[in-house]
mmCIF file of C-alpha atoms and ligand atoms in Angstrom:
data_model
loop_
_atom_site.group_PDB
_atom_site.id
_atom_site.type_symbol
_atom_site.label_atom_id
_atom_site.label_comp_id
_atom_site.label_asym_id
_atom_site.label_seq_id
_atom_site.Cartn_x
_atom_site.Cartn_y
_atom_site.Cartn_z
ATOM 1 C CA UNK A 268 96.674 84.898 90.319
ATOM 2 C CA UNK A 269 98.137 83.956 86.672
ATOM 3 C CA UNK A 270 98.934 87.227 85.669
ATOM 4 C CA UNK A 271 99.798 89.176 88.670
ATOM 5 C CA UNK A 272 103.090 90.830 88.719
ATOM 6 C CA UNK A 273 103.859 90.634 92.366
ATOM 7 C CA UNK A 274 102.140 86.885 92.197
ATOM 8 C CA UNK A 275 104.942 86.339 89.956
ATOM 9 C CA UNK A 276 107.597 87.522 91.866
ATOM 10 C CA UNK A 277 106.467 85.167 94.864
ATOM 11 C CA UNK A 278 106.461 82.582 92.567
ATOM 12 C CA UNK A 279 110.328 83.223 91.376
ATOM 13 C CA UNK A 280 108.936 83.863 87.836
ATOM 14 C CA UNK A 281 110.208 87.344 87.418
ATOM 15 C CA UNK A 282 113.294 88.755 88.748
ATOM 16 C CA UNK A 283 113.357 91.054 91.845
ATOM 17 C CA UNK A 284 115.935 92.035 94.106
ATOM 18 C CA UNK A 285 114.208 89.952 97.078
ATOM 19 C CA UNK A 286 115.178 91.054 100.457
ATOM 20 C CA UNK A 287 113.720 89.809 102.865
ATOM 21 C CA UNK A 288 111.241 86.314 102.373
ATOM 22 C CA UNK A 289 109.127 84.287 105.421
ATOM 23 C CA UNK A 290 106.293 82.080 105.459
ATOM 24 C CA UNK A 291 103.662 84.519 104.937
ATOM 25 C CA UNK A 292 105.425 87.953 102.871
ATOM 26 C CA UNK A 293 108.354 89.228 100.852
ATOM 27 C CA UNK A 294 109.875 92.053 100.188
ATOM 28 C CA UNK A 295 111.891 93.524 97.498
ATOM 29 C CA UNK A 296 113.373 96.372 96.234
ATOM 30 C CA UNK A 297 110.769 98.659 93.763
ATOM 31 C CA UNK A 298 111.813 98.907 90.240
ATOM 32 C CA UNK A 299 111.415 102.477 90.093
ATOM 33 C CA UNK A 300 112.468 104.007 93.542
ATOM 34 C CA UNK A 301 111.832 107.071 94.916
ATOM 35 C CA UNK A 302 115.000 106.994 96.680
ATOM 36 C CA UNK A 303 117.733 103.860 96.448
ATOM 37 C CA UNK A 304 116.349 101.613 99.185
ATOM 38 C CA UNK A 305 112.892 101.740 98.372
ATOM 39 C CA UNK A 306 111.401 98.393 98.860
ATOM 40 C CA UNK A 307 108.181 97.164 98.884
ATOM 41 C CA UNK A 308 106.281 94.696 101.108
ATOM 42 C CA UNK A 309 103.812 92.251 99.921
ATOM 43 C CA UNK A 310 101.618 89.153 100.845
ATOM 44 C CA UNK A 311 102.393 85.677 99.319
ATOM 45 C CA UNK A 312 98.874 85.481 99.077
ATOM 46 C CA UNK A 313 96.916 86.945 96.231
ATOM 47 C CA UNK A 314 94.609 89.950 97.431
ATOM 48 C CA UNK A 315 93.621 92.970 95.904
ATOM 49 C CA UNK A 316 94.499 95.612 98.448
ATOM 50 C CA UNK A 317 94.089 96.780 101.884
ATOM 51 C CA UNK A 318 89.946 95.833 101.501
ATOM 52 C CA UNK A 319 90.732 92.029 100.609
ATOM 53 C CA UNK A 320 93.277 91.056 101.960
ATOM 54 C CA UNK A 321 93.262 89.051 105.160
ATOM 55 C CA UNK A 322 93.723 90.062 108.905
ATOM 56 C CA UNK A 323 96.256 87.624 109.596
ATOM 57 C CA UNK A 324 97.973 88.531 106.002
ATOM 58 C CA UNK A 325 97.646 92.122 107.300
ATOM 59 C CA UNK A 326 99.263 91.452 110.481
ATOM 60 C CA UNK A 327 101.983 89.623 108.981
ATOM 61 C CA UNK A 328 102.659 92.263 106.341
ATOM 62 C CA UNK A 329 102.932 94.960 109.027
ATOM 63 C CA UNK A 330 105.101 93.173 111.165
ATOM 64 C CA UNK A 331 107.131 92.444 108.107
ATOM 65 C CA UNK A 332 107.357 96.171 107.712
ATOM 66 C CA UNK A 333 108.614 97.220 110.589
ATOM 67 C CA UNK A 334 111.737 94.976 110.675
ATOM 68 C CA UNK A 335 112.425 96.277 107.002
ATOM 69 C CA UNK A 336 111.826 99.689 108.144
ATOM 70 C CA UNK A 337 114.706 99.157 111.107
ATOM 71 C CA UNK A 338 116.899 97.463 108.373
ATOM 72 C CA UNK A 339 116.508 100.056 105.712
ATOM 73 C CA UNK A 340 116.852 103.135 107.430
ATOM 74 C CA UNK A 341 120.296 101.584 109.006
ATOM 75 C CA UNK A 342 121.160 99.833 106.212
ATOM 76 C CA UNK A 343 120.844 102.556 103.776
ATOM 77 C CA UNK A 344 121.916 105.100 106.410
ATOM 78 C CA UNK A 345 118.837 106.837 105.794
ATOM 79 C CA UNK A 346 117.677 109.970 107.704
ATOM 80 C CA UNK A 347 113.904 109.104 107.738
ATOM 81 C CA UNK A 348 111.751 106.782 106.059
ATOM 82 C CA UNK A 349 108.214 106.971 104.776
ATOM 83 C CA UNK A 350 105.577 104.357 104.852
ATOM 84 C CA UNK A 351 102.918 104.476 102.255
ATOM 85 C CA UNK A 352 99.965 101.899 100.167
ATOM 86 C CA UNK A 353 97.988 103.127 97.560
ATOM 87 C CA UNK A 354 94.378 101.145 97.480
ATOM 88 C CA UNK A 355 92.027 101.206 94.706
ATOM 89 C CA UNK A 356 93.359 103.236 91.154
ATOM 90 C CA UNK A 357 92.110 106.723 92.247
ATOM 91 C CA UNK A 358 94.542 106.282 95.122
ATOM 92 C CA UNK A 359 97.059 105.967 92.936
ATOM 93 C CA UNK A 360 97.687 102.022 93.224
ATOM 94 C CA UNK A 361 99.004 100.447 89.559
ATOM 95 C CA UNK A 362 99.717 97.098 90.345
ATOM 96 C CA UNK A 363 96.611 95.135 92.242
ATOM 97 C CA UNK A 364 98.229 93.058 94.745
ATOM 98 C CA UNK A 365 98.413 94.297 98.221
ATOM 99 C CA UNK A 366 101.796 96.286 99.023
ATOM 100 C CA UNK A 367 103.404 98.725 101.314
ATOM 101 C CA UNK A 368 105.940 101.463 100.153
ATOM 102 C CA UNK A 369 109.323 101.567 102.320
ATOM 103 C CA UNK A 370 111.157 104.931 101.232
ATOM 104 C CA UNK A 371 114.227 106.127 102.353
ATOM 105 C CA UNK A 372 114.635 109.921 103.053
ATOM 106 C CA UNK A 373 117.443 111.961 103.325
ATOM 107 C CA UNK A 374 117.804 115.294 104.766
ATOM 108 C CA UNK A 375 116.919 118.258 102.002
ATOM 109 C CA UNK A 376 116.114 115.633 99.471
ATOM 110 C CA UNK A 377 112.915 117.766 98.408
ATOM 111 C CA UNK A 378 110.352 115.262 98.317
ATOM 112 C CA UNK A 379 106.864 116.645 99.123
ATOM 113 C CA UNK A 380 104.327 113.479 99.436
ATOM 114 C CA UNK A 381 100.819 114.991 100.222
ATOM 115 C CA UNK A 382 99.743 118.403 99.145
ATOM 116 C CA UNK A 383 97.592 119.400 102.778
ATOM 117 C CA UNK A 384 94.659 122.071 103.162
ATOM 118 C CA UNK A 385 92.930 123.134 106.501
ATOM 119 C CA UNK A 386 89.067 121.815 107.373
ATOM 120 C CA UNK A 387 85.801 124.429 106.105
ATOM 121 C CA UNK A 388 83.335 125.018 108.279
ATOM 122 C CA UNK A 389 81.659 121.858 109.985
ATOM 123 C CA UNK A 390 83.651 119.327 107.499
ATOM 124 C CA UNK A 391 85.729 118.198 110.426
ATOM 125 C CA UNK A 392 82.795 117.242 112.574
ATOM 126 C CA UNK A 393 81.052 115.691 109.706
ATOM 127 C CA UNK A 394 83.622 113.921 108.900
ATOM 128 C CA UNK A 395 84.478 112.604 112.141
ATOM 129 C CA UNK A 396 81.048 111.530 112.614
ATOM 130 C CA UNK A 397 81.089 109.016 109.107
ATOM 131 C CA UNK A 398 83.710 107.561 110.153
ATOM 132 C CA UNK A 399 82.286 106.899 114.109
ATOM 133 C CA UNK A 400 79.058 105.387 112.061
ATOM 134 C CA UNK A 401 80.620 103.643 109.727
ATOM 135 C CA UNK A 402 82.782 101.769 112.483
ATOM 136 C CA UNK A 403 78.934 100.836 114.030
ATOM 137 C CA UNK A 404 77.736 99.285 110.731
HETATM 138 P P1 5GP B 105 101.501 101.400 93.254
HETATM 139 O O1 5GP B 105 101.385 102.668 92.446
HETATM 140 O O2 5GP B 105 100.587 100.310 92.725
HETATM 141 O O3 5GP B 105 101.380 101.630 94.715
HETATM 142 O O4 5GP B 105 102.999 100.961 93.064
HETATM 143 C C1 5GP B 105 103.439 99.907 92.271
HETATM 144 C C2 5GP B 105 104.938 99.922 92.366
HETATM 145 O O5 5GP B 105 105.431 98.732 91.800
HETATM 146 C C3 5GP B 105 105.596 101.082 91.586
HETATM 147 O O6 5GP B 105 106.334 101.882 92.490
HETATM 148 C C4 5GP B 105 106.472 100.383 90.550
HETATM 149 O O7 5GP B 105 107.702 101.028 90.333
HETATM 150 C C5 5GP B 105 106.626 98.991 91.122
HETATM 151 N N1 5GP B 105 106.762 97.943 90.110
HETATM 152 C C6 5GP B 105 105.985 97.788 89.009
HETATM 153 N N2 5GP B 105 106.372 96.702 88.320
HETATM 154 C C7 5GP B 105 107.398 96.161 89.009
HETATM 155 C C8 5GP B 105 108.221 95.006 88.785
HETATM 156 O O8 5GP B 105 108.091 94.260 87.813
HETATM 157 N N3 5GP B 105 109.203 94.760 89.707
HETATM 158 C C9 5GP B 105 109.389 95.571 90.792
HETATM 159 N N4 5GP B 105 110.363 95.244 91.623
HETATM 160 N N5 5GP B 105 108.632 96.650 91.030
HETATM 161 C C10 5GP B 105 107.651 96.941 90.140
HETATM 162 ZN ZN1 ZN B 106 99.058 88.819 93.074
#
């Protein structure tokens, strides 16, 4: 993709603070972290998100993520880490090529991620049971 940011990076068009590279995914370091350490995971190959891109890309990317994971939190001496992907823009994701967040924590460093609520009546069971039938279709 011409004009993809993180196509760019893969292609050594833009600078990045590359970490970690193999045949299939890279990583390197967000431009904005959360924390210092923050990295992010991505496919060489072009894909949207988590909806496009391929299984074996998939695989690849997770596997990719936890070695990174191992590295950061020892690396950074890190008391936690978090694992997150934003897919599609009303989940939040900015730039359109598949890629997982890798974010340090620290003890009492404040950050809240998701805001959580409890279940009304029956919404648990319905929503258990869309996700069972969409898993048929
Ligand atoms: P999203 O919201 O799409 O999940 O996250 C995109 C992430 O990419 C953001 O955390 C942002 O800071 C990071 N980012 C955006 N542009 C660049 C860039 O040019 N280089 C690097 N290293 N990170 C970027
Ligand atoms: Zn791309």
């Amino acid at each position: 993709m011409p004009d993809c940011i993180f196509c760019k990076i893969v292609r050594g068009e833009l600078p990045s603070y590359k970490v970690y590279e193999d045949d299939k995914t890279i990583a390197f370091l967000d431009i904005r972290p959360v924390n210092a350490g923050h990295t992010l995971v991505v496919p060489k190959t072009h894909a949207n998100n988590i909806f496009d891109i391929s299984p074996e890309d998939w695989a690849a990317v997770s596997e990719t993520v936890r070695k990174l994971t191992i590295a950061i939190e020892k690396g950074i001496a890190a008391d936690g880490v978090n694992i997150a992907m934003n897919n599609r823009e009303h989940a939040g994701q900015v730039v359109h090529h598949p890629h997982v967040h890798i974010i340090p924590r620290f003890k009492g460093d404040g950050l809240k991620l998701m805001p959580q609520r409890t279940y009304k009546e029956r919404e648990a069971e319905e929503s258990a049971q869309k996700i069972r039938d969409a898993l048929k279709q």
